[in-house]
Coordinates of C-alpha atoms and ligand atoms in Angstrom, one line a residue:
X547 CA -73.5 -0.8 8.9
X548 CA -77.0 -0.9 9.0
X549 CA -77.2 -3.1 5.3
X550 CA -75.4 -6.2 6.9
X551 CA -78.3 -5.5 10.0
X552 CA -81.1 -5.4 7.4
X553 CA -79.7 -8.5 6.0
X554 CA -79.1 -10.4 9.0
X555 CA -82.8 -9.3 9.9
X556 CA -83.9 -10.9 6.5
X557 CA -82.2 -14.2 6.6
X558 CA -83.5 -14.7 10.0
X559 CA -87.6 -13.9 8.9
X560 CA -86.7 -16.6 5.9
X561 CA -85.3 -19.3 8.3
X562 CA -87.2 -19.4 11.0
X563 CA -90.7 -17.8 9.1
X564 CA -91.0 -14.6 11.2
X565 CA -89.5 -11.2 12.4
X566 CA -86.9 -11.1 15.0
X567 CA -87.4 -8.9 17.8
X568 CA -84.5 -7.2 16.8
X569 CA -80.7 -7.5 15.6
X570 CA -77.2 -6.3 17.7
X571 CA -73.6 -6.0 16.5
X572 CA -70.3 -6.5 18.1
X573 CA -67.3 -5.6 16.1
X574 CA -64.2 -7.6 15.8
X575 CA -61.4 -6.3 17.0
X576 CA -57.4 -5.8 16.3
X577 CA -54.7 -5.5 18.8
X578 CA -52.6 -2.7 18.4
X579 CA -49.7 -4.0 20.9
X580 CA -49.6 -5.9 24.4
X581 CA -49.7 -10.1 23.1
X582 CA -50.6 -12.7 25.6
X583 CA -50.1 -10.1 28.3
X584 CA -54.2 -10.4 29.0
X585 CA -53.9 -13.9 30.4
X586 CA -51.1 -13.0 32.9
X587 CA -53.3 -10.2 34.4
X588 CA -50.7 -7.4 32.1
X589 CA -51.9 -4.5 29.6
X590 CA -53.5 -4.6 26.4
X591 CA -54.2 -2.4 23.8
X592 CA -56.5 -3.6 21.3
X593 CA -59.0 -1.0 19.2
X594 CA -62.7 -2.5 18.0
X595 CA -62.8 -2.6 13.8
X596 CA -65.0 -1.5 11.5
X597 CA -65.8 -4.8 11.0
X598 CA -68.9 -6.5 12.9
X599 CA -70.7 -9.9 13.4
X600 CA -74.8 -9.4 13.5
X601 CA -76.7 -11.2 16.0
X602 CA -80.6 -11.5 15.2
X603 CA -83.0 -13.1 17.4
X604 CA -86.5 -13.6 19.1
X605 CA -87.3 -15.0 22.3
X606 CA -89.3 -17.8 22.5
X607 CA -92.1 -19.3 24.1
X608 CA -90.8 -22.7 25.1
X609 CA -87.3 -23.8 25.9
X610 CA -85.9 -24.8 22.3
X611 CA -82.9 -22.6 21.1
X612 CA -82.3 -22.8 17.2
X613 CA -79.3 -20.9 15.7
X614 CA -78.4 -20.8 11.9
X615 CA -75.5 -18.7 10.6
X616 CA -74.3 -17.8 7.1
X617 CA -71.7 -20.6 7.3
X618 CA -74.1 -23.4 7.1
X619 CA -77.2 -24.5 6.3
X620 CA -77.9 -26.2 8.8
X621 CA -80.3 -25.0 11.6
X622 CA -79.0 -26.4 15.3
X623 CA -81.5 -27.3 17.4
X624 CA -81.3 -27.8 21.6
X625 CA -83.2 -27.6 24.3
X626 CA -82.3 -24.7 26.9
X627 CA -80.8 -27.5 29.8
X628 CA -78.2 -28.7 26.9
X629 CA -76.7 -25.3 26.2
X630 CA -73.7 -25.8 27.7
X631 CA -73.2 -28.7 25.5
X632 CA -73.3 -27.2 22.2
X633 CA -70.1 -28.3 19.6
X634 CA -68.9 -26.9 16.8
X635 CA -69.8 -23.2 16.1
X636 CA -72.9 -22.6 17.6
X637 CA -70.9 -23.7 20.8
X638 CA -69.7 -19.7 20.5
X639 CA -73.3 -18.6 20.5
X640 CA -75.1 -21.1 22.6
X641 CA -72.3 -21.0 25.0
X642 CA -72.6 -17.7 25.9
X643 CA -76.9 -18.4 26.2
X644 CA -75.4 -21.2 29.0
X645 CA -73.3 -18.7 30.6
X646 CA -76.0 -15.8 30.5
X647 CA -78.4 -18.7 32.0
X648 CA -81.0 -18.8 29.4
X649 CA -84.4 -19.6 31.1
X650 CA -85.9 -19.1 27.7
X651 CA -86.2 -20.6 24.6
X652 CA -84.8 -18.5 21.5
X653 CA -84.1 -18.1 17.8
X654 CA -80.9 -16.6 16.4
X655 CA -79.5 -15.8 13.3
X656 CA -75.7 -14.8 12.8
X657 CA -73.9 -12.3 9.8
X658 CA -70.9 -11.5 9.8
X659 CA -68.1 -9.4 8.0
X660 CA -65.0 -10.4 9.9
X661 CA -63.0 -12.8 8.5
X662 CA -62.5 -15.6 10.5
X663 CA -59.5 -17.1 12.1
X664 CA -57.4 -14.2 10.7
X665 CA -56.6 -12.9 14.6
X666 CA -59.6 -10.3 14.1
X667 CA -61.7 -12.3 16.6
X668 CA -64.5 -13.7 15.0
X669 CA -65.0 -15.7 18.0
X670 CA -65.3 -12.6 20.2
X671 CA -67.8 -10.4 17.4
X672 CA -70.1 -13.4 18.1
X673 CA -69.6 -14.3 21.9
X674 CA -71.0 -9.9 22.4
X675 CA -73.4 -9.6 19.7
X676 CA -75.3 -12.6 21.3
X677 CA -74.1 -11.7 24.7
X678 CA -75.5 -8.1 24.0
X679 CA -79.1 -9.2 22.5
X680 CA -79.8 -12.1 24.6
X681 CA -78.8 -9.7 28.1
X682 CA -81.5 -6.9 26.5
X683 CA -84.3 -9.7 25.5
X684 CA -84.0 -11.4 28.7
X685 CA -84.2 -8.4 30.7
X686 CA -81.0 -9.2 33.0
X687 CA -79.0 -6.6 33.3
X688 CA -75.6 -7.3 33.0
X689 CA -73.5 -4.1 32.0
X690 CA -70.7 -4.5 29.2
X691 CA -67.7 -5.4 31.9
X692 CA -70.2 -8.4 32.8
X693 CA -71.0 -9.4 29.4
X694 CA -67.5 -9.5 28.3
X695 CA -66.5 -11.9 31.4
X696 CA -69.3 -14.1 29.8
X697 CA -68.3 -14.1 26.4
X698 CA -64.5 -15.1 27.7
X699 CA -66.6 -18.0 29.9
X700 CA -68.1 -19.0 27.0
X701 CA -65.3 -19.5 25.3
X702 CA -63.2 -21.3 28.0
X703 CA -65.9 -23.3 29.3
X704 CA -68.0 -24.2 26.3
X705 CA -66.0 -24.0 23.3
X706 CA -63.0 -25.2 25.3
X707 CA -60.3 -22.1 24.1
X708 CA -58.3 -21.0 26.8
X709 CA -58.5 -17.3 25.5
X710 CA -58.4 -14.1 27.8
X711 CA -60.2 -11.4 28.4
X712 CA -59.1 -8.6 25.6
X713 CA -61.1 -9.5 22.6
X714 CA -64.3 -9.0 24.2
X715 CA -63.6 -5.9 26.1
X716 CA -62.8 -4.7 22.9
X717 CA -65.8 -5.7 21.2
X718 CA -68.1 -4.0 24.4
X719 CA -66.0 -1.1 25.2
X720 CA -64.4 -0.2 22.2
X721 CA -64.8 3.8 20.9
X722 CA -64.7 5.3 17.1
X723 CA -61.0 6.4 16.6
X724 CA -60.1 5.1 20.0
X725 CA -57.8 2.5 21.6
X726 CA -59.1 0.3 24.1
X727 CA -56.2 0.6 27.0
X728 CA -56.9 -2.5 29.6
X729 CA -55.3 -3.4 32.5
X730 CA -56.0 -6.9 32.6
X731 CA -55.6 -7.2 36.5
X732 CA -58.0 -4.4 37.6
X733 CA -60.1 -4.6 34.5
X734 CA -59.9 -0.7 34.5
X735 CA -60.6 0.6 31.0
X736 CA -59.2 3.7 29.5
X737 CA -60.4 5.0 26.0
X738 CA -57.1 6.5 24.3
X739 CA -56.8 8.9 21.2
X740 CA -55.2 7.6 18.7
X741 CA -55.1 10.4 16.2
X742 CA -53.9 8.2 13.3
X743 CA -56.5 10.5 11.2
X744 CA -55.0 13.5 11.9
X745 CA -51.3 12.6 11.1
X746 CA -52.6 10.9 8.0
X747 CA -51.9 7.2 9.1
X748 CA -53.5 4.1 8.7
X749 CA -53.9 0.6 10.3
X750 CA -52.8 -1.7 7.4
X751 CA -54.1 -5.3 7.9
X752 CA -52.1 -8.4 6.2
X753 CA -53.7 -11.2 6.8
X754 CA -51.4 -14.1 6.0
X755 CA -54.2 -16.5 5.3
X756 CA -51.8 -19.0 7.5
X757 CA -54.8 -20.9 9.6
X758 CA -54.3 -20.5 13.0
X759 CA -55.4 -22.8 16.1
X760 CA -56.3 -21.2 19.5
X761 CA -57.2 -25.1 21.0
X762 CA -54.7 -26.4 19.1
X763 CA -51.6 -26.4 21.7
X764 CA -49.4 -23.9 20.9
X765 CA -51.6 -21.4 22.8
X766 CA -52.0 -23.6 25.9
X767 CA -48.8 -24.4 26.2
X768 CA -47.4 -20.6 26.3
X769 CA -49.9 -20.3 29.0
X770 CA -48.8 -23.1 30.9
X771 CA -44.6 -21.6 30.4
X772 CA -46.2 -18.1 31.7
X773 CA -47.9 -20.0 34.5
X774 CA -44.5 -21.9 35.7
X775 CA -42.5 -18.8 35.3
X776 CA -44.9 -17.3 37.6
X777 CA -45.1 -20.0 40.3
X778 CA -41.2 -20.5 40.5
X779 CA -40.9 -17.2 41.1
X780 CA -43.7 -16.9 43.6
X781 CA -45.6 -14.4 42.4
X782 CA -49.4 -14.6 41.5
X783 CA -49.4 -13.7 37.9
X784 CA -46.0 -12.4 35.8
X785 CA -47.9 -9.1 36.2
X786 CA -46.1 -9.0 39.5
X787 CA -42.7 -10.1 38.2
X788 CA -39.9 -7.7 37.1
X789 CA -37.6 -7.9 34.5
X790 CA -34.8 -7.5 37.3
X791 CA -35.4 -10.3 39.3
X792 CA -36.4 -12.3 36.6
X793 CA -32.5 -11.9 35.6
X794 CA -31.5 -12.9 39.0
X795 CA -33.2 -15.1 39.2
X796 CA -32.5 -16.7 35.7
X797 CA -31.4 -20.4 36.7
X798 CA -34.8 -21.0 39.1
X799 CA -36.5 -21.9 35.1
X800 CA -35.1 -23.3 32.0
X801 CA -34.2 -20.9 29.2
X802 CA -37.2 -21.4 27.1
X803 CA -39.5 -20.1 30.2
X804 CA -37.1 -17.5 31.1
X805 CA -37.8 -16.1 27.6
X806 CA -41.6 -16.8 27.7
X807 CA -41.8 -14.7 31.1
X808 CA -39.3 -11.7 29.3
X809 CA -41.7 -11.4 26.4
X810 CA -44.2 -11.1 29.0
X811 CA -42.9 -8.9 31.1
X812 CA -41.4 -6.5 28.1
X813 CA -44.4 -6.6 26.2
X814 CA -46.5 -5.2 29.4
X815 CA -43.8 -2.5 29.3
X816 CA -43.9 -1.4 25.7
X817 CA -47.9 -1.3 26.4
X818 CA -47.4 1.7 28.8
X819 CA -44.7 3.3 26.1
X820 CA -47.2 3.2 23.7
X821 CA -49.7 4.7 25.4
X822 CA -47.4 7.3 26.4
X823 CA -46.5 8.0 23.5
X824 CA -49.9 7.8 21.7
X825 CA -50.5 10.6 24.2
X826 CA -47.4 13.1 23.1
X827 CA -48.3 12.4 19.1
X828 CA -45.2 10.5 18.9
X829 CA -45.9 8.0 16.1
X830 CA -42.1 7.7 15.4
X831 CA -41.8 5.8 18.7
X832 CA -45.3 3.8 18.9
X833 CA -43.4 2.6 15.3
X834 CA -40.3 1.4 17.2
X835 CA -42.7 0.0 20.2
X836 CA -44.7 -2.4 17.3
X837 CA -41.5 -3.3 16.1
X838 CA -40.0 -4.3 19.5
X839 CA -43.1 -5.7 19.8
X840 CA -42.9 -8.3 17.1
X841 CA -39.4 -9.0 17.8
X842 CA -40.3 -10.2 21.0
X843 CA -43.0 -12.9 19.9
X844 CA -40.8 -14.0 17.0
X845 CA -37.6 -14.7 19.3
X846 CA -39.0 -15.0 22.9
X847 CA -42.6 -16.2 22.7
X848 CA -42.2 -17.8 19.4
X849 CA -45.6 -17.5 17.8
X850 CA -44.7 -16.2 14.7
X851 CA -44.5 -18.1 11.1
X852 CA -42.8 -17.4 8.2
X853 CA -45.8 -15.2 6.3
X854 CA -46.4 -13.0 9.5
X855 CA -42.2 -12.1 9.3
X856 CA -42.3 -11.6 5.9
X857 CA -45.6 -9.8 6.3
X858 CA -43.7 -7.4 9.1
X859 CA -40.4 -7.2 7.4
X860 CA -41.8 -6.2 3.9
X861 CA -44.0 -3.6 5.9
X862 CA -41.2 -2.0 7.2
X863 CA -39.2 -1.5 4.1
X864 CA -42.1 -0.2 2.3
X865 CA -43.1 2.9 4.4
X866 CA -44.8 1.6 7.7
X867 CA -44.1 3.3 10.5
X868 CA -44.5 0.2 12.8
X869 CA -45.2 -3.4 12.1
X870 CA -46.1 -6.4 14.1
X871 CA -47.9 -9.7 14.2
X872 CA -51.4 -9.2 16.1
X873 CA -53.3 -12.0 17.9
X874 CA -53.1 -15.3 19.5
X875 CA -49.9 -16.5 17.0
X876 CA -49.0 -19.4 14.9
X877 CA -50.4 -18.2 12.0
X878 CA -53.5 -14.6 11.4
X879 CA -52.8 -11.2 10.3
X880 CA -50.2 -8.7 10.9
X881 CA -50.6 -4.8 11.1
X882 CA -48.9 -2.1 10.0
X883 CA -49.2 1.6 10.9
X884 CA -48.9 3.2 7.8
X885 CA -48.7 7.0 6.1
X886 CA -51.8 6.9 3.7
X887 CA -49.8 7.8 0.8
X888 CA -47.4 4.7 1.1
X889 CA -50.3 2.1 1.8
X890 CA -50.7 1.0 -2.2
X891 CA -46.7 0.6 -2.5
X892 CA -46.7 -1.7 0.7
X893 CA -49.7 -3.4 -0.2
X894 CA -48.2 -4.2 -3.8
X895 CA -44.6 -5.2 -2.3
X896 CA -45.9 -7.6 0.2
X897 CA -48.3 -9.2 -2.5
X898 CA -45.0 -9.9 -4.3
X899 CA -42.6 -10.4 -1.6
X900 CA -45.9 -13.6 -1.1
X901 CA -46.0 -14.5 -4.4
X902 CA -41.9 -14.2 -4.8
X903 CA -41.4 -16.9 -1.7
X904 CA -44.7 -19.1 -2.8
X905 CA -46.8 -18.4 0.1
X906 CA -51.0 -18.2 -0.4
X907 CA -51.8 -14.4 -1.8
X908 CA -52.7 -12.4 2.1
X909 CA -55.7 -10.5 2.6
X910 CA -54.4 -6.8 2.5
X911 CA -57.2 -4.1 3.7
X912 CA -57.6 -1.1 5.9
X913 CA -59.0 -0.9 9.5
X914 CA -60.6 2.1 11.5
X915 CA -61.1 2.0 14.9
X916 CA -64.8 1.8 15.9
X917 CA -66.7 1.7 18.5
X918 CA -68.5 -1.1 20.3
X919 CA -71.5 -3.6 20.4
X920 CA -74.6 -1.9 20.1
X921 CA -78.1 -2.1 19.1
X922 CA -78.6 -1.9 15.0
X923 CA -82.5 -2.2 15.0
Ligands
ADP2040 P1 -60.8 -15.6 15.3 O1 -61.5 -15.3 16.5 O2 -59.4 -15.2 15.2 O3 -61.6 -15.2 14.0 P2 -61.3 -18.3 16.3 O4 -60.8 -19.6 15.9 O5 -61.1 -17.8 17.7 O6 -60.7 -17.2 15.2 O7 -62.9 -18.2 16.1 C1 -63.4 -18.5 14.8 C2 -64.6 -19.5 15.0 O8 -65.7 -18.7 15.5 C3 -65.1 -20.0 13.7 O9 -64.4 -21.2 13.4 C4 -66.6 -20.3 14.1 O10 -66.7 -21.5 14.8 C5 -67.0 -19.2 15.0 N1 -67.6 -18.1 14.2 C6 -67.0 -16.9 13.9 N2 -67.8 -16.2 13.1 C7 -68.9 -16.9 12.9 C8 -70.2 -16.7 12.1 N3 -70.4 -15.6 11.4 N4 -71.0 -17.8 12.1 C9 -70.8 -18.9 12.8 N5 -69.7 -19.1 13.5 C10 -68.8 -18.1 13.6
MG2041 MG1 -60.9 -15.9 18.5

């Protein structure tokens, strides 16, 4: 949306007193299906939204970075050695400056229309806008597998969120009206059709409004299970475990792992059903998937709250063809593949089914899927 570029363009000319050199996007992104599968080296299948976080900035001549955003007033100041140091916010941004190895000073201004901490990945729309611009001003090269692998660096090492891989492929490598299918082990990217236009379906987002934490615990701690399933059963990554001898092998973990590593290992499965069946038209069964899907997280993995079951439930009696709970957990959106003619009756009943059981009012709107980070002037 080249308005939101403009804009971002303007805000940075009245903070910092001149023109930036120029302003990049990077879209947020929703997962279709495949949940904490990306951080034990399993499939994802996310698509990139029409919904994008603008990056403005101008090199500078000296080795002060400055970066100002919508969400505050405040302008944060540091010098190009304490990148790596940056808190708060600007640690997304100036994190991924450390990890690109700014040898320059810069100015950056941030936009954005994703909503943030609804399990769109704010966090990632920001890491690849900056990662995108700063790479291009600073004339290093890195293509948009690299640039992802930073933003995720970023992230892990500066912010301190122990987040995989998926949102920022997404963000680079996402295509209009395409999935992003990723192996998370080879890093091999395929670009699937979805044809949800064509069948007259829609990605319905509900986003609970329910605050969720990525360094809060929750998330760590169902990496750490995934991480001891794999190690008693010897194997580098759950990736390599099946579902077989995870059953016979049952009593080498307590139960509670056990059913971290079968959401794992099921969820990588219905991953490769869903792109199989994305291929063959066959919505009726990507439904069933999404369902299985959420399931699976709500019983096995349990990351789910109250809102997002209701969210999914509601969904499902009102005309979606699939439903499940999308992101990190414990809170964020829920989608819904839905026939375009039943998307105002399931918007309406989940908006009472909320109001019915006194939780907050959700955020109910439609997604497309887009395609990547790119230049917008
Ligand atoms: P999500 O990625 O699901 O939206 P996260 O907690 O991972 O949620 O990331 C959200 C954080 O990213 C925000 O709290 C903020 O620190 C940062 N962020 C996202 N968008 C912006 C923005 N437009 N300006 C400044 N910081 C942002
Ligand atoms: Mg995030």
């Amino acid at each position: 949306m080249l308005g939101l570029a403009k804009k971002t363009a303007d805000e940075f000319e009245a903070k910092f007193g001149y023109a930036p050199t120029g302003v990049w996007s990077a879209p947020g992104r929703v997962n279709i299906i495949g949940e904490h599968t990306d951080y034990n080296e399993g499939f994802v299948l996310p698509i990139a939204i029409n919904r994008a976080t603008y990056a403005a900035i101008a090199l500078r001549e000296d080795d002060t970075a400055r970066v100002a955003s919508t969400f505050s007033d405040a302008v944060v100041e540091l010098n190009i050695a304490q990148l790596g140091e940056a808190s708060g916010w600007a640690a997304y941004p100036l994190g991924v400056a450390h990890v690109l190895g700014a040898s320059k000073g810069f100015d950056l201004f941030i936009d954005s229309d994703v909503p943030v901490g609804a399990g769109l990945s704010s966090s990632a729309a920001i890491e690849c806008a900056v990662a995108l611009g700063l790479d291009e001003l600073l004339g290093l090269g890195n293509d948009r597998r690299a640039l992802a692998r930073i933003g995720q660096r970023a992230e892990n090492e500066v912010v301190g969120a122990p987040t995989g891989i998926m949102d920022q492929s997404a963000s680079l490598l996402g295509k209009v009206d395409h999935a992003v299918f990723l192996d998370c082990q080879s890093l091999e990217v395929e670009n699937v059709a979805l044809g949800f236009a064509a069948a007259a379906l829609e990605v319905v987002i509900i986003d609970t409004r329910v605050a969720h934490r990525l360094n809060d615990g929750g998330y760590a701690a169902r990496r750490a299970a995934c991480e001891a399933a794999a190690k008693a059963f010897e194997v580098p990554s759950l990736r390599h475990l099946s579902l077989e001898t995870l059953e016979a092998g049952r009593e080498l973990v307590d139960d509670v792992t056990y059913r971290r590593a079968r959401h794992i290992i099921t969820e990588n499965d219905r991953v490769l059903s869903f792109v199989a069946a994305l291929k063959l038209g066959d919505f009726k069964r990507c439904g069933e998937l999404m369902v299985q899907s959420h399931v699976s997280m709500r019983d096995d993995f349990e990351i789910s709250v109250d809102e997002l079951d209701t969210a999914v439930e509601t969904s499902m009696r009102h005309g979606a063809v699939g439903a499940r709970m999308t992101g990190g957990g414990f809170g964020g959106a829920s989608i819904a593949l839905c026939p375009i003619e039943k998307i105002s009756d399931l918007t309406n009943s989940v908006y009472a089914e909320f109001e019915l059981l006194g939780y907050a009012r959700p955020d109910i709107f439609t997604v497309n899927a887009a395609d990547g980070a790119t230049r917008q002037i």
